[in-house]
Each structure stands twice: as C-alpha cells, then as structure tokens.
mmCIF file of C-alpha atoms and ligand atoms in Angstrom:
data_model
loop_
_atom_site.group_PDB
_atom_site.id
_atom_site.type_symbol
_atom_site.label_atom_id
_atom_site.label_comp_id
_atom_site.label_asym_id
_atom_site.label_seq_id
_atom_site.Cartn_x
_atom_site.Cartn_y
_atom_site.Cartn_z
ATOM 1 C CA MET A 1 0.019 0.036 -0.382
ATOM 2 C CA ASP A 2 1.225 3.919 -0.895
ATOM 3 C CA LYS A 3 2.275 5.223 1.910
ATOM 4 C CA GLU A 4 0.596 8.730 2.913
ATOM 5 C CA PRO A 5 3.265 11.486 2.049
ATOM 6 C CA ALA A 6 4.824 13.022 5.475
ATOM 7 C CA ASN A 7 4.277 16.597 4.402
ATOM 8 C CA GLN A 8 0.216 15.929 3.750
ATOM 9 C CA SER A 9 -1.493 17.480 6.626
ATOM 10 C CA ARG A 10 0.987 20.154 5.679
ATOM 11 C CA LEU A 11 0.038 20.630 2.398
ATOM 12 C CA ARG A 12 -4.004 20.749 3.702
ATOM 13 C CA VAL A 13 -3.098 23.571 5.726
ATOM 14 C CA PHE A 14 -1.985 25.675 2.514
ATOM 15 C CA MET A 15 -5.107 24.547 0.643
ATOM 16 C CA SER A 16 -7.571 26.801 -0.341
ATOM 17 C CA LYS A 17 -10.595 26.887 2.092
ATOM 18 C CA SER A 18 -12.638 26.021 -0.860
ATOM 19 C CA ASN A 19 -10.767 22.879 -1.956
ATOM 20 C CA PHE A 20 -10.467 21.740 1.582
ATOM 21 C CA TRP A 21 -13.958 21.012 1.950
ATOM 22 C CA ASN A 22 -14.142 19.734 -1.773
ATOM 23 C CA ASP A 23 -12.261 17.352 -1.012
ATOM 24 C CA VAL A 24 -14.012 16.377 2.194
ATOM 25 C CA TYR A 25 -17.151 16.203 -0.010
ATOM 26 C CA ARG A 26 -15.517 14.012 -2.825
ATOM 27 C CA SER A 27 -13.742 11.809 -0.374
ATOM 28 C CA LYS A 28 -16.633 11.211 2.199
ATOM 29 C CA ARG A 29 -20.010 9.341 1.697
ATOM 30 C CA ILE A 30 -22.632 11.615 2.548
ATOM 31 C CA ASN A 31 -23.084 9.986 6.121
ATOM 32 C CA ASN A 32 -19.519 9.471 6.635
ATOM 33 C CA VAL A 33 -18.894 12.894 8.199
ATOM 34 C CA SER A 34 -19.396 13.885 11.774
ATOM 35 C CA TRP A 35 -22.026 16.733 11.404
ATOM 36 C CA TYR A 36 -24.272 13.888 9.355
ATOM 37 C CA ALA A 37 -28.016 13.658 10.419
ATOM 38 C CA ASP A 38 -31.004 11.929 8.824
ATOM 39 C CA ARG A 39 -33.427 14.915 9.822
ATOM 40 C CA LEU A 40 -32.153 18.206 11.227
ATOM 41 C CA ASN A 41 -35.392 18.588 13.453
ATOM 42 C CA THR A 42 -34.303 21.315 16.126
ATOM 43 C CA SER A 43 -33.874 23.295 12.984
ATOM 44 C CA LEU A 44 -37.066 22.408 11.551
ATOM 45 C CA GLU A 45 -39.112 23.042 14.644
ATOM 46 C CA ILE A 46 -37.468 26.629 14.969
ATOM 47 C CA ILE A 47 -38.267 27.204 11.318
ATOM 48 C CA LYS A 48 -41.764 26.149 11.402
ATOM 49 C CA THR A 49 -42.629 28.036 14.776
ATOM 50 C CA ASN A 50 -40.666 31.382 14.008
ATOM 51 C CA CYS A 51 -41.265 31.607 10.168
ATOM 52 C CA SER A 52 -44.588 29.720 9.428
ATOM 53 C CA LYS A 53 -45.139 31.602 5.926
ATOM 54 C CA LYS A 54 -44.797 28.798 3.163
ATOM 55 C CA GLU A 55 -43.585 31.812 0.786
ATOM 56 C CA SER A 56 -40.780 32.712 3.157
ATOM 57 C CA SER A 57 -37.164 33.325 1.652
ATOM 58 C CA ILE A 58 -34.814 31.318 3.315
ATOM 59 C CA ILE A 59 -31.149 30.864 2.743
ATOM 60 C CA ASP A 60 -29.197 27.791 4.405
ATOM 61 C CA ILE A 61 -25.768 29.003 5.213
ATOM 62 C CA GLY A 62 -22.842 26.092 4.502
ATOM 63 C CA ALA A 63 -25.837 23.879 3.685
ATOM 64 C CA GLY A 64 -23.317 21.111 2.499
ATOM 65 C CA ARG A 65 -25.190 18.013 1.686
ATOM 66 C CA SER A 66 -27.645 18.610 4.406
ATOM 67 C CA ASN A 67 -31.118 17.057 4.139
ATOM 68 C CA LEU A 68 -32.836 20.059 5.533
ATOM 69 C CA VAL A 69 -33.987 21.688 1.859
ATOM 70 C CA ASP A 70 -35.505 18.366 1.260
ATOM 71 C CA ASP A 71 -37.293 18.686 4.156
ATOM 72 C CA LEU A 72 -38.314 22.192 4.037
ATOM 73 C CA HIS A 73 -39.612 21.365 0.907
ATOM 74 C CA ASP A 74 -41.748 18.357 1.897
ATOM 75 C CA ILE A 75 -43.415 20.581 4.246
ATOM 76 C CA GLY A 76 -44.261 23.359 2.285
ATOM 77 C CA TYR A 77 -41.323 25.712 1.871
ATOM 78 C CA LYS A 78 -40.285 26.346 -1.854
ATOM 79 C CA ASN A 79 -38.278 29.439 -1.967
ATOM 80 C CA LEU A 80 -35.056 28.104 -0.836
ATOM 81 C CA THR A 81 -31.117 29.125 -1.297
ATOM 82 C CA LEU A 82 -28.599 27.078 -0.694
ATOM 83 C CA LEU A 83 -24.881 28.607 0.027
ATOM 84 C CA ASP A 84 -21.682 26.939 0.601
ATOM 85 C CA ILE A 85 -17.931 27.272 0.105
ATOM 86 C CA SER A 86 -17.666 24.020 -1.553
ATOM 87 C CA GLU A 87 -18.819 23.615 -5.320
ATOM 88 C CA GLU A 88 -18.689 20.276 -4.800
ATOM 89 C CA ALA A 89 -20.974 19.921 -1.809
ATOM 90 C CA LEU A 90 -23.761 21.823 -3.920
ATOM 91 C CA LYS A 91 -23.400 19.869 -7.005
ATOM 92 C CA GLN A 92 -24.059 16.460 -4.945
ATOM 93 C CA THR A 93 -27.190 18.096 -3.402
ATOM 94 C CA LEU A 94 -28.193 18.944 -6.640
ATOM 95 C CA GLU A 95 -28.285 16.081 -8.231
ATOM 96 C CA ARG A 96 -29.769 14.157 -5.182
ATOM 97 C CA LEU A 97 -32.257 16.640 -5.566
ATOM 98 C CA GLY A 98 -32.616 15.777 -9.275
ATOM 99 C CA LYS A 99 -36.405 16.960 -10.650
ATOM 100 C CA LEU A 100 -37.229 18.386 -7.437
ATOM 101 C CA ARG A 101 -35.616 21.746 -8.086
ATOM 102 C CA VAL A 102 -36.344 22.620 -4.439
ATOM 103 C CA SER A 103 -33.322 25.278 -4.514
ATOM 104 C CA LYS A 104 -34.200 28.700 -6.083
ATOM 105 C CA GLU A 105 -30.675 29.590 -5.823
ATOM 106 C CA THR A 106 -27.229 28.333 -5.096
ATOM 107 C CA ILE A 107 -24.540 30.703 -3.995
ATOM 108 C CA ILE A 108 -20.925 28.894 -4.196
ATOM 109 C CA GLY A 109 -19.014 31.440 -2.130
ATOM 110 C CA ASP A 110 -16.916 32.088 1.254
ATOM 111 C CA ILE A 111 -19.750 34.176 3.748
ATOM 112 C CA SER A 112 -16.668 35.676 5.594
ATOM 113 C CA LYS A 113 -15.430 37.094 2.264
ATOM 114 C CA ILE A 114 -18.545 37.497 -0.043
ATOM 115 C CA THR A 115 -20.556 40.313 -0.064
ATOM 116 C CA ILE A 116 -24.705 38.788 -0.456
ATOM 117 C CA GLU A 117 -27.542 40.898 -1.761
ATOM 118 C CA GLU A 118 -29.727 43.543 0.566
ATOM 119 C CA ASN A 119 -32.887 42.667 2.085
ATOM 120 C CA LEU A 120 -33.534 38.995 0.312
ATOM 121 C CA TYR A 121 -34.081 36.770 3.196
ATOM 122 C CA ASP A 122 -37.150 36.232 5.894
ATOM 123 C CA LEU A 123 -34.926 33.349 7.502
ATOM 124 C CA TRP A 124 -30.971 33.047 7.869
ATOM 125 C CA HIS A 125 -29.964 29.533 8.712
ATOM 126 C CA ASP A 126 -26.426 28.354 9.682
ATOM 127 C CA ARG A 127 -25.398 24.847 11.307
ATOM 128 C CA ALA A 128 -21.916 24.464 11.976
ATOM 129 C CA VAL A 129 -20.147 27.272 10.137
ATOM 130 C CA PHE A 130 -20.211 30.202 12.492
ATOM 131 C CA HIS A 131 -18.038 28.134 14.500
ATOM 132 C CA PHE A 132 -15.079 27.893 12.056
ATOM 133 C CA LEU A 133 -14.710 31.601 11.978
ATOM 134 C CA THR A 134 -11.681 32.152 14.140
ATOM 135 C CA GLU A 135 -10.786 35.678 12.703
ATOM 136 C CA LYS A 136 -12.639 38.551 14.106
ATOM 137 C CA SER A 137 -12.350 39.443 10.438
ATOM 138 C CA GLN A 138 -13.922 36.651 9.362
ATOM 139 C CA ARG A 139 -16.893 37.317 11.755
ATOM 140 C CA LYS A 140 -17.283 40.990 10.747
ATOM 141 C CA VAL A 141 -17.955 39.758 7.206
ATOM 142 C CA TYR A 142 -20.347 36.899 8.127
ATOM 143 C CA ILE A 143 -22.672 39.281 10.974
ATOM 144 C CA GLN A 144 -22.316 42.375 7.668
ATOM 145 C CA ASN A 145 -23.965 39.776 5.256
ATOM 146 C CA LEU A 146 -26.252 38.563 7.560
ATOM 147 C CA LYS A 147 -27.740 42.196 8.749
ATOM 148 C CA ARG A 148 -28.108 43.180 5.132
ATOM 149 C CA SER A 149 -29.643 40.008 3.505
ATOM 150 C CA LEU A 150 -32.086 39.362 6.515
ATOM 151 C CA LYS A 151 -35.353 41.306 5.787
ATOM 152 C CA LYS A 152 -37.174 43.533 8.727
ATOM 153 C CA ASN A 153 -37.951 41.288 11.307
ATOM 154 C CA GLY A 154 -35.939 38.321 10.036
ATOM 155 C CA ILE A 155 -34.706 35.355 11.975
ATOM 156 C CA ALA A 156 -31.645 34.035 12.051
ATOM 157 C CA ILE A 157 -30.929 30.365 13.307
ATOM 158 C CA ILE A 158 -27.281 29.721 14.196
ATOM 159 C CA ALA A 159 -25.935 26.455 15.590
ATOM 160 C CA THR A 160 -22.315 26.265 16.871
ATOM 161 C CA PHE A 161 -20.558 24.069 18.634
ATOM 162 C CA GLY A 162 -21.510 24.765 22.386
ATOM 163 C CA PRO A 163 -19.150 25.243 25.398
ATOM 164 C CA ASP A 164 -18.638 21.488 25.777
ATOM 165 C CA GLY A 165 -18.585 20.832 22.228
ATOM 166 C CA PRO A 166 -15.229 19.677 20.076
ATOM 167 C CA ASP A 167 -12.123 21.858 19.718
ATOM 168 C CA LYS A 168 -12.180 21.013 16.167
ATOM 169 C CA CYS A 169 -13.896 19.693 13.300
ATOM 170 C CA SER A 170 -12.461 18.018 10.419
ATOM 171 C CA GLY A 171 -9.424 18.881 11.597
ATOM 172 C CA LEU A 172 -10.068 22.682 11.141
ATOM 173 C CA ASN A 173 -10.239 24.962 14.535
ATOM 174 C CA THR A 174 -13.394 25.867 15.962
ATOM 175 C CA ILE A 175 -14.792 28.321 18.663
ATOM 176 C CA LYS A 176 -17.219 27.006 21.077
ATOM 177 C CA TYR A 177 -19.795 29.306 22.296
ATOM 178 C CA ASP A 178 -22.371 29.539 25.174
ATOM 179 C CA LYS A 179 -25.964 31.860 24.641
ATOM 180 C CA THR A 180 -24.079 35.328 26.118
ATOM 181 C CA LYS A 181 -20.805 34.784 24.004
ATOM 182 C CA LEU A 182 -23.080 34.152 20.451
ATOM 183 C CA MET A 183 -25.549 37.374 21.483
ATOM 184 C CA ALA A 184 -21.944 39.670 22.151
ATOM 185 C CA GLU A 185 -21.017 38.523 18.674
ATOM 186 C CA LEU A 186 -24.333 39.327 16.883
ATOM 187 C CA GLY A 187 -24.805 42.668 19.141
ATOM 188 C CA GLU A 188 -27.303 44.870 19.547
ATOM 189 C CA ASP A 189 -29.258 44.616 16.315
ATOM 190 C CA PHE A 190 -30.107 41.373 17.111
ATOM 191 C CA GLN A 191 -32.755 40.278 19.590
ATOM 192 C CA ILE A 192 -32.589 36.822 21.287
ATOM 193 C CA LEU A 193 -35.792 34.630 20.953
ATOM 194 C CA GLY A 194 -34.259 31.332 22.247
ATOM 195 C CA SER A 195 -31.735 29.039 22.988
ATOM 196 C CA LYS A 196 -31.160 25.388 23.225
ATOM 197 C CA ILE A 197 -28.343 22.837 24.105
ATOM 198 C CA GLU A 198 -28.435 19.952 21.525
ATOM 199 C CA TYR A 199 -26.407 16.711 21.740
ATOM 200 C CA HIS A 200 -25.970 15.433 17.934
ATOM 201 C CA GLN A 201 -25.038 11.592 17.729
ATOM 202 C CA THR A 202 -22.357 11.274 15.181
ATOM 203 C CA PRO A 203 -22.180 8.285 12.666
ATOM 204 C CA PHE A 204 -19.304 7.158 14.621
ATOM 205 C CA ASP A 205 -21.375 6.446 17.896
ATOM 206 C CA THR A 206 -20.084 9.736 19.530
ATOM 207 C CA SER A 207 -21.852 12.644 20.936
ATOM 208 C CA GLN A 208 -21.102 16.495 20.031
ATOM 209 C CA GLN A 209 -22.795 19.367 21.776
ATOM 210 C CA PHE A 210 -24.542 21.995 20.026
ATOM 211 C CA LEU A 211 -25.824 25.504 20.980
ATOM 212 C CA TYR A 212 -28.807 26.408 18.879
ATOM 213 C CA CYS A 213 -29.555 30.407 18.915
ATOM 214 C CA TRP A 214 -32.328 32.288 17.411
ATOM 215 C CA PHE A 215 -32.726 35.716 16.933
ATOM 216 C CA LYS A 216 -35.069 38.358 15.256
ATOM 217 C CA ILE A 217 -33.342 41.375 13.180
ATOM 218 C CA LYS A 218 -34.741 45.023 15.064
HETATM 219 C C1 SAM B 1 -20.024 20.828 9.266
HETATM 220 S S1 SAM B 1 -20.692 21.060 7.915
HETATM 221 C C2 SAM B 1 -22.358 21.446 8.131
HETATM 222 C C3 SAM B 1 -22.796 21.319 6.903
HETATM 223 C C4 SAM B 1 -24.556 21.559 6.922
HETATM 224 N N1 SAM B 1 -24.948 22.619 7.509
HETATM 225 C C5 SAM B 1 -25.106 20.306 7.687
HETATM 226 O O1 SAM B 1 -25.564 20.760 8.908
HETATM 227 O O2 SAM B 1 -24.955 19.281 7.630
HETATM 228 C C6 SAM B 1 -19.961 22.696 7.167
HETATM 229 C C7 SAM B 1 -20.129 23.499 6.164
HETATM 230 O O3 SAM B 1 -19.698 24.702 5.802
HETATM 231 C C8 SAM B 1 -19.331 25.181 4.757
HETATM 232 N N2 SAM B 1 -18.418 26.398 4.903
HETATM 233 C C9 SAM B 1 -17.086 26.109 5.744
HETATM 234 N N3 SAM B 1 -16.697 27.285 6.003
HETATM 235 C C10 SAM B 1 -17.671 28.096 5.088
HETATM 236 C C11 SAM B 1 -17.609 29.516 4.680
HETATM 237 N N4 SAM B 1 -16.352 30.425 5.315
HETATM 238 N N5 SAM B 1 -18.384 30.069 3.937
HETATM 239 C C12 SAM B 1 -19.698 29.130 3.642
HETATM 240 N N6 SAM B 1 -19.642 27.884 3.655
HETATM 241 C C13 SAM B 1 -18.432 27.317 4.693
HETATM 242 C C14 SAM B 1 -18.399 23.615 4.874
HETATM 243 O O4 SAM B 1 -18.111 23.227 3.007
HETATM 244 C C15 SAM B 1 -19.757 22.759 5.099
HETATM 245 O O5 SAM B 1 -20.499 22.296 4.022
#
C-alpha cells in the first residue's frame, strides 16, 4: 500500500478553504462525516415556529449535503437558497434533489469574504459554519452579510458547537459558544428569541454538544 506523504497534513494547511471542503465532499460519503444527521429536527422546529409562512425566503449558510432543503420542501417551503464554500457539496446536493428543483438559487462562496445582496431573506439558517470563523475579521463580514441580507424582522438561526463541544471539526479549529458569547458577537441589532443545547449523535457513535440560538433582527 502507498504510504501517505509525510507532509500531507502540512499541504492541507496551505490548501484554500474551498479546496479543503471540496476534498472532504469528494472523499467522504454522505453519512461518513461527523455532522451528518438524517433530519435536522431542531432546525425544522425552530423554522416552523418562527417563520411559518410557506412563501418565506430561506437561505441555508454552509448547506453542504444537508437534508434540510429536502425536508423544508416536503413541508411546503419552496423559496430556498443554498450557500456553501464547496462547489462539490452543492453539486452533490443538486444531483440528489434532481427534478425536485427545490432550490431557487445556489451560491458558491465564502460567507466570511463575499458580499450578498440586500434585503432578500426572511430566514437565515446556519448549522456548523459560524464556529469555523476563528478570525474576528471573518466574523465581521459574516455578520455584515447577515444584517444586509435579512429583511426587516427576519430570523437568524445559528447552531455552533456549545461550551462542551469539540475544539476541532474535520481537523479545523473551532470556537465554542454559549448563549451570552454568541449574543455578544451578533450585537445589539439582534434580539434573542430562544436557545437550546443539543447533543448530536455522530455516525461514529460519539456525541457533540451544539448550541442553537435564534434571533430576530431589530
Ligand atoms: C460541518 S459542515 C455542516 C453542513 C450542514 N450545515 C449540515 O448541518 O449538515 C460545514 C459546512 O460549511 C461549509 N463552509 C465552511 N466554511 C464556510 C464559509 N466560510 N462559507 C461558506 N460555507 C462554509 C462547508 O463546506 C460545509 O459544507
């Protein structure tokens, strides 16, 4: 068997973030990544409770290959946008969705670098992206995008690793949040509506603590 080059991990560090994630999605099957869940029940419940109109426009940040889009479509939401840094993840998701054409739009881009359009979304959903933004400058751009793209009274759902969550995911460093710390990051333009600690059972029989917080933009 070929030996992995000694400098493999070093090479990865120098890969661009999009190449890194494309590589993850090319090399790992859908249920062979720690964040895989059959159904994002907590996300779905928060969306149904806080954004009940089926014509609402929803963006899933770092959608990856998540089934959330399928489940939202099944319960009647049709105005869905998927954003991810990984073109490969979105390609696989669109292939899975096939003729369903549930996604109105897909955006390939780094949410901590790009500028997304103003006043477009009733709801912003992010499960497991914000905690990868370890630089203040990245979080600043993310929050600018969030503020710019949400409509008045729009809802933001952000799920990060909780205080007892892992320090790393896919070999990348993460920042762990409690409710107070996440509220402080978002700032005074956001009113917290609720929060929940959840233990995600990974496909590898381990548990990861997540913090869900949901906010309304003032
Ligand atoms: C841990 S996965 C979670 C995927 C999905 N939200 C879920 O719950 O199944 C993180 C996702 O965020 C994407 N991602 C990471 N950093 C990103 C960034 N800066 N901008 C946009 N997407 C990013 C990755 O490609 C990956 O699909």
